[in-house]
Short mmCIF file of C-alpha atoms in Angstrom, two decimals:
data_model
loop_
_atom_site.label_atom_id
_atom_site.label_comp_id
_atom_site.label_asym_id
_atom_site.label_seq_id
_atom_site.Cartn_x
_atom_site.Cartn_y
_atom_site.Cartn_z
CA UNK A 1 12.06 74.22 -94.93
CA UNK A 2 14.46 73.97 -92.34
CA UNK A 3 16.34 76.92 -92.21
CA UNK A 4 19.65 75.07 -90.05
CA UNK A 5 20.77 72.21 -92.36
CA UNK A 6 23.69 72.51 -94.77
CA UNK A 7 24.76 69.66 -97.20
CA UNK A 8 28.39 69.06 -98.79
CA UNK A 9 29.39 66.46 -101.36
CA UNK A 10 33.10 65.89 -101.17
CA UNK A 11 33.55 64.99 -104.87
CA UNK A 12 37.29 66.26 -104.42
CA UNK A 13 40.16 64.44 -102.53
CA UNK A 14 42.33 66.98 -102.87
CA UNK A 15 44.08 68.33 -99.45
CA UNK A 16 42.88 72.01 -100.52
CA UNK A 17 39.42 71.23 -100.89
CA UNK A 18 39.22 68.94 -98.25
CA UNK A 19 39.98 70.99 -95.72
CA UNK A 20 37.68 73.86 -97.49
CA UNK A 21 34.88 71.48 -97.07
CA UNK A 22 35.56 70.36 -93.46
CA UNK A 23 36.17 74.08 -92.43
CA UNK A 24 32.36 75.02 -93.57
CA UNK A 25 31.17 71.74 -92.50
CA UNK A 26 32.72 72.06 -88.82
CA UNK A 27 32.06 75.88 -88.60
CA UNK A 28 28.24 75.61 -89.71
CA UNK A 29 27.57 72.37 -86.90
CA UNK A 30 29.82 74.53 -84.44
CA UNK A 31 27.05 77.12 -85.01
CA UNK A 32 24.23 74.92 -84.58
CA UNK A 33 23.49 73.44 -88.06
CA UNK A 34 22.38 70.52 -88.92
CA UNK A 35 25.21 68.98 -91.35
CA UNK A 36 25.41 66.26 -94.15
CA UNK A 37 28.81 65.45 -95.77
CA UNK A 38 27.90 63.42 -99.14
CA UNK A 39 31.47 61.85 -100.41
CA UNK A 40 31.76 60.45 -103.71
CA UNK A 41 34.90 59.60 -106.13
CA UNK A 42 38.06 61.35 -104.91
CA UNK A 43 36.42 62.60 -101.73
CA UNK A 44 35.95 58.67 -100.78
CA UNK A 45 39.55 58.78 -100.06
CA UNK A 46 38.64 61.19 -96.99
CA UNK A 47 36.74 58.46 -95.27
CA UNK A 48 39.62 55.53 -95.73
CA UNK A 49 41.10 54.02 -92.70
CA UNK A 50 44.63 54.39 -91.93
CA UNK A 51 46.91 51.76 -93.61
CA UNK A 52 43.91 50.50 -95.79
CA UNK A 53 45.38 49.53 -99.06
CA UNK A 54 41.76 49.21 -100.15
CA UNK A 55 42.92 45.97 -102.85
CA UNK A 56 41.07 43.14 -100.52
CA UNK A 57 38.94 40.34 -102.19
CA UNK A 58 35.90 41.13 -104.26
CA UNK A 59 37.87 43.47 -106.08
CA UNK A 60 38.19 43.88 -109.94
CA UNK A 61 41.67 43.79 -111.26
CA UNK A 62 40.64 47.76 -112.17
CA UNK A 63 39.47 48.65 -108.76
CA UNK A 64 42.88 47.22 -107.32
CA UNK A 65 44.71 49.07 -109.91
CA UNK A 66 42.72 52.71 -108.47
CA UNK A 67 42.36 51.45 -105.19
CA UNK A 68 46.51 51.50 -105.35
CA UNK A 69 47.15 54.23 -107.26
CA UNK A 70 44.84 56.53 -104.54
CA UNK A 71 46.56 57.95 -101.75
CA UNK A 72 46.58 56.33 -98.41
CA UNK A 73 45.34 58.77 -96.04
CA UNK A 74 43.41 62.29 -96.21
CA UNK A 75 46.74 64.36 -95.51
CA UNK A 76 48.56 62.12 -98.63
CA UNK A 77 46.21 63.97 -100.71
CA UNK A 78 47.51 66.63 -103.14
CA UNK A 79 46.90 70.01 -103.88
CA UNK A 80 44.40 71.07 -106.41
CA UNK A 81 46.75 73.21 -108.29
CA UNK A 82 50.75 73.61 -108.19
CA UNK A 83 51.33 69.85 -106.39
CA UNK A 84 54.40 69.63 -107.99
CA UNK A 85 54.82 65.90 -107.52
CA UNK A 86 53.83 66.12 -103.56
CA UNK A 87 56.09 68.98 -102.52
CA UNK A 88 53.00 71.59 -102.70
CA UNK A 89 51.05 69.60 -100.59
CA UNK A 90 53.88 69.46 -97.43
CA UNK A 91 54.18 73.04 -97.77
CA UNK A 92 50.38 73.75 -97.35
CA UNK A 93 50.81 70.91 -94.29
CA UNK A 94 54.07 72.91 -92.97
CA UNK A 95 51.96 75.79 -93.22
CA UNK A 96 48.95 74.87 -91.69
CA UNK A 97 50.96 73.82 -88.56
CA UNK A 98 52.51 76.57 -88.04
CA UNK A 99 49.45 78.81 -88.28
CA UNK A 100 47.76 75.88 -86.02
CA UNK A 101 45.27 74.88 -88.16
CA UNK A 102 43.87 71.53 -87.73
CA UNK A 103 45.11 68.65 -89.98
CA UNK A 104 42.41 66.52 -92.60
CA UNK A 105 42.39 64.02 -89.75
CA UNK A 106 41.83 66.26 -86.88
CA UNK A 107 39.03 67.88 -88.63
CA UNK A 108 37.25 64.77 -89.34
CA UNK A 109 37.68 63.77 -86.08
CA UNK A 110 35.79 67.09 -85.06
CA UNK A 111 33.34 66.64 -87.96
CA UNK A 112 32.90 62.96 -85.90
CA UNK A 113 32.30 64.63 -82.24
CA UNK A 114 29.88 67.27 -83.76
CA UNK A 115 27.94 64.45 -85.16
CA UNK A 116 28.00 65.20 -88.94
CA UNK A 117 26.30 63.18 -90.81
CA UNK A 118 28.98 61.54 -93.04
CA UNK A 119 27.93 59.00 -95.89
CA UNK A 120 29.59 57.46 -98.43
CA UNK A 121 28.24 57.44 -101.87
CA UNK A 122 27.73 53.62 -102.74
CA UNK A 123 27.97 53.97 -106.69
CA UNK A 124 31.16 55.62 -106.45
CA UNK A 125 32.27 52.79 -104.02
CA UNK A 126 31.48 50.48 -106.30
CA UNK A 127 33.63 52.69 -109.53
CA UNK A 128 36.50 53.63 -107.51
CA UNK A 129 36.74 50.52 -105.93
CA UNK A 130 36.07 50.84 -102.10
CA UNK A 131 34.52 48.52 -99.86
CA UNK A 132 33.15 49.04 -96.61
CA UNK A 133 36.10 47.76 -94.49
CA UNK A 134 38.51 50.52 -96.15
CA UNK A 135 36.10 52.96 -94.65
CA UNK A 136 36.21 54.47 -91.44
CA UNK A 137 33.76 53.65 -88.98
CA UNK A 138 30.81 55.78 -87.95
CA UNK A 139 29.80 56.24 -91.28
CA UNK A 140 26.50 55.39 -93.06
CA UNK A 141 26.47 54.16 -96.93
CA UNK A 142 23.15 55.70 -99.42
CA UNK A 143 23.21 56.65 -102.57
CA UNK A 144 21.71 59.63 -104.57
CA UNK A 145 18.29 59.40 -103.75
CA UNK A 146 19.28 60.09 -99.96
CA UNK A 147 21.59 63.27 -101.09
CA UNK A 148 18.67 64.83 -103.03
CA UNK A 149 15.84 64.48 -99.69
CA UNK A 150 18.70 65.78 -97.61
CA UNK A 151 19.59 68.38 -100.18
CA UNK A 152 15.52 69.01 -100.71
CA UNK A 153 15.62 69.99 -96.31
CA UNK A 154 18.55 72.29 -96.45
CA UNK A 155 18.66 75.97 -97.33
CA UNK A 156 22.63 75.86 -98.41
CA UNK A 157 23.73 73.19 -100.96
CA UNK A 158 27.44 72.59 -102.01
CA UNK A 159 29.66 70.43 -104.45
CA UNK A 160 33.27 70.63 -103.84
CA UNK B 1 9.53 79.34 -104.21
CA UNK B 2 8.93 76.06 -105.85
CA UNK B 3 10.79 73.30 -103.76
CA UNK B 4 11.12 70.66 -106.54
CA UNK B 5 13.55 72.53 -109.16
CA UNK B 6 17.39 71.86 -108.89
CA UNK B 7 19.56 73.43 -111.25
CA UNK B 8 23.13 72.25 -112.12
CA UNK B 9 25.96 74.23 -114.06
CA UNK B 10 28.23 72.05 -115.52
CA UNK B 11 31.42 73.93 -115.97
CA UNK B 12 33.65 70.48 -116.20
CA UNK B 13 34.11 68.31 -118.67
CA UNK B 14 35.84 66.06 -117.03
CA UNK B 15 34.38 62.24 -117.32
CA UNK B 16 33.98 61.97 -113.50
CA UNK B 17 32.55 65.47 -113.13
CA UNK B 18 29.77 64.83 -115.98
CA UNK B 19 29.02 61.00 -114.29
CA UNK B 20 28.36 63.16 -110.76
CA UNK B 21 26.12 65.43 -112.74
CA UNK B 22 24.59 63.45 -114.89
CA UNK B 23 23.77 61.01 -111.53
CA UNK B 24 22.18 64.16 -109.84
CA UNK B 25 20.03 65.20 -112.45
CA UNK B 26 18.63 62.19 -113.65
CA UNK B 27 17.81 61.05 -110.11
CA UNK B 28 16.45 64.44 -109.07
CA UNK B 29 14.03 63.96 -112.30
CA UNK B 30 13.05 60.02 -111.27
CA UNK B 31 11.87 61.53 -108.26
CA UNK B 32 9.66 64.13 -110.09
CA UNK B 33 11.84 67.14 -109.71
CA UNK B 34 12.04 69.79 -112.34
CA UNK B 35 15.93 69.78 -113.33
CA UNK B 36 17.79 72.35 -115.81
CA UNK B 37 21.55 71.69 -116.62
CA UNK B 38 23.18 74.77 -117.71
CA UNK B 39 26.63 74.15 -120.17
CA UNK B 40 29.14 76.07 -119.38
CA UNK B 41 32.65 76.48 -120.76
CA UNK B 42 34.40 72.60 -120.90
CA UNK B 43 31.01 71.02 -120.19
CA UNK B 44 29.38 72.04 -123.22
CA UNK B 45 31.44 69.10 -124.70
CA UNK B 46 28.77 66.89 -122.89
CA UNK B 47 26.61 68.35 -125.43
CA UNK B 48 28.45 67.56 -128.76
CA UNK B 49 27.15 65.73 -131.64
CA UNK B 50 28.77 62.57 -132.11
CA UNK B 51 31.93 63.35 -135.05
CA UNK B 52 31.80 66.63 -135.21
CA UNK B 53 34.76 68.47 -135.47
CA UNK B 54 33.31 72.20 -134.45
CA UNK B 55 36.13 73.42 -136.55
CA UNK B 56 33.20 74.92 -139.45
CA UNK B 57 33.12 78.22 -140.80
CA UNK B 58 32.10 81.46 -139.87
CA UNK B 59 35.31 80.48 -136.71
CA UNK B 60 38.53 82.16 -135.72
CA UNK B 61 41.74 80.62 -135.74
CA UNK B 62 41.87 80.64 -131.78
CA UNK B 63 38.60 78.92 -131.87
CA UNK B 64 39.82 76.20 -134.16
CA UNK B 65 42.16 75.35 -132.20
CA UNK B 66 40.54 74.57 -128.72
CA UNK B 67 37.65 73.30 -130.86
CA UNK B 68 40.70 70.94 -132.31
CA UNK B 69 41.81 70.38 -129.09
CA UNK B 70 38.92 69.51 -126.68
CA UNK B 71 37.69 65.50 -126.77
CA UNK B 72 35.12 64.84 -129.18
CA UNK B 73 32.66 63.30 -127.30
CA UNK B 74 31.62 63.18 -123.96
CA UNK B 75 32.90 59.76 -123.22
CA UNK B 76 36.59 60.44 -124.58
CA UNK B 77 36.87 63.21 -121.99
CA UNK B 78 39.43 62.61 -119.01
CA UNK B 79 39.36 62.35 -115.37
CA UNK B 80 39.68 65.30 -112.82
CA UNK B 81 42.64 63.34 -111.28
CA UNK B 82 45.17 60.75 -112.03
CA UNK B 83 44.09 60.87 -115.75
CA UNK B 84 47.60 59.70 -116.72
CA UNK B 85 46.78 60.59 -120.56
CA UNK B 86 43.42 59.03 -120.98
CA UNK B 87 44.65 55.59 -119.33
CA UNK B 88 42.64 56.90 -116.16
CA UNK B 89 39.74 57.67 -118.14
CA UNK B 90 39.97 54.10 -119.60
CA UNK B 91 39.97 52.60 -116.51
CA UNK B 92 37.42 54.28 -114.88
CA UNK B 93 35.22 53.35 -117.93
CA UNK B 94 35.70 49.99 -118.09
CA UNK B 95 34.67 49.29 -114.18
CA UNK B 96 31.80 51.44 -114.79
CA UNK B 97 30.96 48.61 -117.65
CA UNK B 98 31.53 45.65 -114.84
CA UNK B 99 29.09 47.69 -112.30
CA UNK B 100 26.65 47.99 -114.75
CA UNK B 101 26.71 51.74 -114.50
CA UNK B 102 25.09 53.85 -117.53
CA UNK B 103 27.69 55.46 -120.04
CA UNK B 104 27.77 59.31 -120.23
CA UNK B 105 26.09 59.23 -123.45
CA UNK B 106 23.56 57.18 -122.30
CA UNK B 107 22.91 59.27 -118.81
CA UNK B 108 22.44 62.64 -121.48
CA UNK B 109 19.82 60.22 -123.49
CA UNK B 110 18.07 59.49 -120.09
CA UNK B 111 17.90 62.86 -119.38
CA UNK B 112 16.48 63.75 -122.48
CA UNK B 113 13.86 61.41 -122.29
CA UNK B 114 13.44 62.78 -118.50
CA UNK B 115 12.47 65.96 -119.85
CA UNK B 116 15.27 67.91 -117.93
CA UNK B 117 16.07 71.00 -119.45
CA UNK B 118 20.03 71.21 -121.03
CA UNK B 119 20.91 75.09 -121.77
CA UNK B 120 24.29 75.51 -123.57
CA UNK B 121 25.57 79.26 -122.04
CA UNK B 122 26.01 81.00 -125.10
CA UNK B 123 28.89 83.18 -124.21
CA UNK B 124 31.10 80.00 -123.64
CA UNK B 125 30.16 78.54 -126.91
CA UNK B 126 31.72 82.49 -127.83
CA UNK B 127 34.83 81.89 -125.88
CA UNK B 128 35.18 78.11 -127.05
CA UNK B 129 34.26 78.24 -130.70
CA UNK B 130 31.03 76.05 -130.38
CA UNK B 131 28.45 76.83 -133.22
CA UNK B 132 24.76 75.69 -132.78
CA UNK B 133 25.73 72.64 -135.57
CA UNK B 134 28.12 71.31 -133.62
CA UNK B 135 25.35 70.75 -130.59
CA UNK B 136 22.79 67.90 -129.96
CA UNK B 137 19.74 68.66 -130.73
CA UNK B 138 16.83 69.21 -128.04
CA UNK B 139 18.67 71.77 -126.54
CA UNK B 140 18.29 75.62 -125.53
CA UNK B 141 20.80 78.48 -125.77
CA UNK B 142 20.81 80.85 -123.28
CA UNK B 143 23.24 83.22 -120.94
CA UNK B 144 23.34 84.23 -117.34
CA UNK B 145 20.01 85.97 -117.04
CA UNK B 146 18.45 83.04 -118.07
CA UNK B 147 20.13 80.57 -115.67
CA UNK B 148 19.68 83.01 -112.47
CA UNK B 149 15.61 83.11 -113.12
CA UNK B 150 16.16 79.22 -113.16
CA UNK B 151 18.14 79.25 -109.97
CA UNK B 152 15.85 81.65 -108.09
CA UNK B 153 13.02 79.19 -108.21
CA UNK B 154 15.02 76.10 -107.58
CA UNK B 155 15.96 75.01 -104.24
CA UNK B 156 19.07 73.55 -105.15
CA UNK B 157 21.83 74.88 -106.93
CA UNK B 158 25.09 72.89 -107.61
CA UNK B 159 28.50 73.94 -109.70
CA UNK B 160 30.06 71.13 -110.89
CA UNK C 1 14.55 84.64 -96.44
CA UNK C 2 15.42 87.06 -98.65
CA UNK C 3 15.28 85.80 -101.99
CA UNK C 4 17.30 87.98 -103.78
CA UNK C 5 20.80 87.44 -102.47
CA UNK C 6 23.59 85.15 -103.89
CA UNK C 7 27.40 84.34 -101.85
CA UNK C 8 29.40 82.58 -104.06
CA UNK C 9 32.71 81.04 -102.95
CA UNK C 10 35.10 81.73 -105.12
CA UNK C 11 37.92 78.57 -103.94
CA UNK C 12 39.62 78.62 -107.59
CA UNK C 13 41.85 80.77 -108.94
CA UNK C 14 42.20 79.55 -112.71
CA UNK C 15 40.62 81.99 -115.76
CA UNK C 16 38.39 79.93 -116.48
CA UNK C 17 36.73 79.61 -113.09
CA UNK C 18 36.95 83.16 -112.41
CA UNK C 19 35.07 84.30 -115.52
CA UNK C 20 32.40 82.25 -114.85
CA UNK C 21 32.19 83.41 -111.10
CA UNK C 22 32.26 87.45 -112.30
CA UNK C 23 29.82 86.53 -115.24
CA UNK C 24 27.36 84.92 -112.45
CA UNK C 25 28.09 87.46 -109.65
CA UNK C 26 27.94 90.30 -111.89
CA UNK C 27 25.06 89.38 -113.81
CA UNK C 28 22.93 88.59 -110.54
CA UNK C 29 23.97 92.09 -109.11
CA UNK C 30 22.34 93.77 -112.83
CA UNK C 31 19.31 91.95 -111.79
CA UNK C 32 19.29 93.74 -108.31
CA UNK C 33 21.01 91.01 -106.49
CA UNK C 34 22.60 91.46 -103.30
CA UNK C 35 25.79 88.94 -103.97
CA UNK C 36 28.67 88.49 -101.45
CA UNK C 37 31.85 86.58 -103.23
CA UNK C 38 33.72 85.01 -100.32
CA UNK C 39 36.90 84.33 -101.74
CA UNK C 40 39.10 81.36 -100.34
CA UNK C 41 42.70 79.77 -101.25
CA UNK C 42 43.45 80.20 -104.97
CA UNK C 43 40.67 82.62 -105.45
CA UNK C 44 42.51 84.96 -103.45
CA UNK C 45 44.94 85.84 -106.00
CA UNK C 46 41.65 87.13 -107.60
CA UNK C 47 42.32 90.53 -105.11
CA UNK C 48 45.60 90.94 -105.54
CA UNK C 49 47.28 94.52 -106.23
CA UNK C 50 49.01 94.67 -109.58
CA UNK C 51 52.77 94.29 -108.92
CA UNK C 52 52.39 92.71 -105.49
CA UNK C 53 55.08 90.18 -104.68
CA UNK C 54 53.63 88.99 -101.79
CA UNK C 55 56.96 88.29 -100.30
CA UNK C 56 56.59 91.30 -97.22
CA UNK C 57 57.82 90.86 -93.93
CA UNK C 58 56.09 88.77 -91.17
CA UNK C 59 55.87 86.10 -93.69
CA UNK C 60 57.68 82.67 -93.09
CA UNK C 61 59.38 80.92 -95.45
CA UNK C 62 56.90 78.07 -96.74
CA UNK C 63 54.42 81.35 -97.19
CA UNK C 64 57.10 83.69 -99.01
CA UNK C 65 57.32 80.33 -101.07
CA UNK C 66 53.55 80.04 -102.43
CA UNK C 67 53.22 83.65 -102.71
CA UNK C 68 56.55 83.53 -105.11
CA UNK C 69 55.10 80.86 -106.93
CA UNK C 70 51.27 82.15 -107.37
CA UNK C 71 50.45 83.75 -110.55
CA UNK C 72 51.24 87.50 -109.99
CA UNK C 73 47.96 89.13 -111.63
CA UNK C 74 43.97 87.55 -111.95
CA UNK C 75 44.87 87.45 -115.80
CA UNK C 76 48.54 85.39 -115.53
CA UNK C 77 46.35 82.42 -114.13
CA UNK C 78 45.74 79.39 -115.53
CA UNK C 79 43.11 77.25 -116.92
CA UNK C 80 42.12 74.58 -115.07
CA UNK C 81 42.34 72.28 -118.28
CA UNK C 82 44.34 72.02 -121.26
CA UNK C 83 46.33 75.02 -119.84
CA UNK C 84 49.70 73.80 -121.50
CA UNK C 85 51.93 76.51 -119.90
CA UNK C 86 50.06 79.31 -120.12
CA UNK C 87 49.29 78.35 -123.83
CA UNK C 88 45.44 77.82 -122.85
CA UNK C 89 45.23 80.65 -121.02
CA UNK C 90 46.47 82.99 -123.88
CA UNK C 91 44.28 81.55 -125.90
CA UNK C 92 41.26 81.83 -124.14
CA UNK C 93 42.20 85.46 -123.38
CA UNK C 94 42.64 86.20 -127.01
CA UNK C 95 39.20 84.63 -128.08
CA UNK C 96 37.58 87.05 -124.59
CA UNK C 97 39.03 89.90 -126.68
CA UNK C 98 38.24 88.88 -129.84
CA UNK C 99 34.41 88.39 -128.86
CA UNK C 100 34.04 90.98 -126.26
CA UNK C 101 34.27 89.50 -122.96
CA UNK C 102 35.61 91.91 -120.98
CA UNK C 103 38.36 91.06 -118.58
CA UNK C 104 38.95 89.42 -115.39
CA UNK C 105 40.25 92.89 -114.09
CA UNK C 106 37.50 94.55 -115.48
CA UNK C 107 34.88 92.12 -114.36
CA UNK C 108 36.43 92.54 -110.89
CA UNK C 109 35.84 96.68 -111.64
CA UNK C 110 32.86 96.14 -112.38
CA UNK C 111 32.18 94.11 -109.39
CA UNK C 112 33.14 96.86 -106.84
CA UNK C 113 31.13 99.60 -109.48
CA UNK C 114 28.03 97.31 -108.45
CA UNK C 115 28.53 96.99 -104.55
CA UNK C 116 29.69 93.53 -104.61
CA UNK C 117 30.73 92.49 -101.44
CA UNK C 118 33.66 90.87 -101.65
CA UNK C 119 35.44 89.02 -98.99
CA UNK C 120 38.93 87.59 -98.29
CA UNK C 121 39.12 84.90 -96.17
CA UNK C 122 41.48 85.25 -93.17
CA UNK C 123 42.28 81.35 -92.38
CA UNK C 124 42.99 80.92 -96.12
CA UNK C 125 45.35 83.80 -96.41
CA UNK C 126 47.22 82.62 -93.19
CA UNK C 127 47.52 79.23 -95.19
CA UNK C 128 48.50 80.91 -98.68
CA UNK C 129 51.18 83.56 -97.35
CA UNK C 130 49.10 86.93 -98.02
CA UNK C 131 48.83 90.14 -95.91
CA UNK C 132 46.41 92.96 -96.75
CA UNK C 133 48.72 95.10 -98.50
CA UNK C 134 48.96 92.31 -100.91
CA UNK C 135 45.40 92.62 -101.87
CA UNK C 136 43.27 95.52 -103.25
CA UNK C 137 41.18 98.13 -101.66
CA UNK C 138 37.65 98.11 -100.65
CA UNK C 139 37.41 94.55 -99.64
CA UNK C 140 36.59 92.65 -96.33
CA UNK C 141 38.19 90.78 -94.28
CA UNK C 142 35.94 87.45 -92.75
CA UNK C 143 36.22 84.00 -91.90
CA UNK C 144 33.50 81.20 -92.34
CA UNK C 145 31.36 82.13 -90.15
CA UNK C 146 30.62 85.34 -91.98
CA UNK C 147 30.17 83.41 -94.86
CA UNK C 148 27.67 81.16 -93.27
CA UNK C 149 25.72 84.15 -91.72
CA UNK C 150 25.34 85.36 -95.73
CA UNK C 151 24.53 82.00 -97.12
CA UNK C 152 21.77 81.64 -94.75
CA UNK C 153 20.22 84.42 -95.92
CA UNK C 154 20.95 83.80 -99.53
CA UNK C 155 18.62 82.38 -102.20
CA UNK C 156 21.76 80.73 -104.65
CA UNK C 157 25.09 79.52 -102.68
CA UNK C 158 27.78 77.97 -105.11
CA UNK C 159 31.15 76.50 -104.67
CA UNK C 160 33.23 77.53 -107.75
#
């Protein structure tokens, strides 16, 4: 077993538990790990492109209706708990700045440079409605079967 | 330690929470792993028999009423986000209908007939008012102990 | 790798969620576990002194702000469902009584009784507004890199 790989799946879209999972994620390949970030559902929504409205052709009335009820970007994301319609989530941001922590967007940027292996689950593509041009680039597309052999090679194993 | 055993506790009954699970577990077992799902707290809903009220005999008040209040089956259960009072929950349902993707009820049948081992945590069922009747059968009942001998000899370990 | 030690990041900071992370921390450490809790955003609120505002100097405003608003004690939080105002969570703490369960605060006692390590998470308490005086004694102090350093030599890692 090799001792240096990590795995995440990003089930969550939420701004809190993004940036949880980014922070292990960035810290463990800044230390020499070999890391996979799995997204699926909510945590899709960390991979979109900016100003995707994710309701192109293809798409199932339903998918259009989640695809526009999602937010936009990674930092329109709520909080987990105590959102309060939004204003939760601009304080965390407000805060975050001023104790210079990176934004959702920087991190994934650095997840990007460190060469993270970030995929995007393809069944909950197809149930949350996402296609591959919402999606960022860089990215590869498996489904479960790849999580569980990259899972099966790691020695820590997370779902946030 | 025996590299083909995953274990999963499924704390969440949330319909989107149970799909991920449920999607783990039963591929982990295609591919020949040996897979326990230990019930915990709002996910032992995934394990209630279809009608059943849990509000029997033998209960509290307090338990009758979160037995009263939890969904009755797996599939009426909402989403983790944007539930909107079950009209996510509909939604998400219905596209997973279109993309041909298995019901909750039907992904607990396949992992019956998998073989994978379901433990409902007994001290929830406490805390929640479940009795043994209002359970599926097939199942075990078990507490901590049990789940961290299962966990030592897995190689991965998910909370969902 | 030593196969007896568990870190479990504690990210949540509803009832619920706690109980089950004391039940599983606190049961491993019975079995002669080493287990390090690593406890990030809402989890923090876990440590904090009884009768802490969190509102001390040095903090800005956004932070005095989510410190105001977090629930003051382990046992004033929430469930993360069907919490209803705080109805849920009196509940559920009413049933814990009424069957035995001991206590989040007691759990947490008997934590520190059995040498859990347990760890605050600097970045996250930058984020969330709290000091060290707001949180109790005989704690660490860490960031994820600590963390990562335990989970490699950990058996059981889990998200919660």
């Amino acid at each position: 077993m090799d001792t240096t790989k990590k795995t995440i799946i990003v089930f969550s879209g939420d701004l809190d538990k993004l940036l949880a999972a980014f922070v292990i994620a960035n810290g463990a390949a800044a230390m020499g790990d070999d890391v996979t970030m799995f997204f699926t559902f909510w945590g899709l929504n960390a991979l979109r492109k900016d100003g995707v409205t994710g309701t192109g052709k293809g798409k199932s009335t339903v998918q259009k209706m989640f695809a526009t009820m999602l937010p936009k970007t990674p930092s329109d994301a709520g909080l987990s708990r105590m959102n309060m319609g939004g204003v939760g989530s601009r304080l965390m941001k407000k805060v975050m700045r001023e104790q210079n922590v990176d934004s959702i967007e920087q991190m994934r940027q650095t997840a990007i440079e460190q060469e993270i292996s970030m995929i995007a689950c393809t069944m909950s593509m197809d149930v949350m409605g996402f296609a591959k041009e919402d999606l960022i680039d860089g990215i590869e597309y498996a489904g479960v079967a790849t999580y569980l052999g990259e899972a099966d090679e790691a020695n820590v194993n997370l779902f946030i």
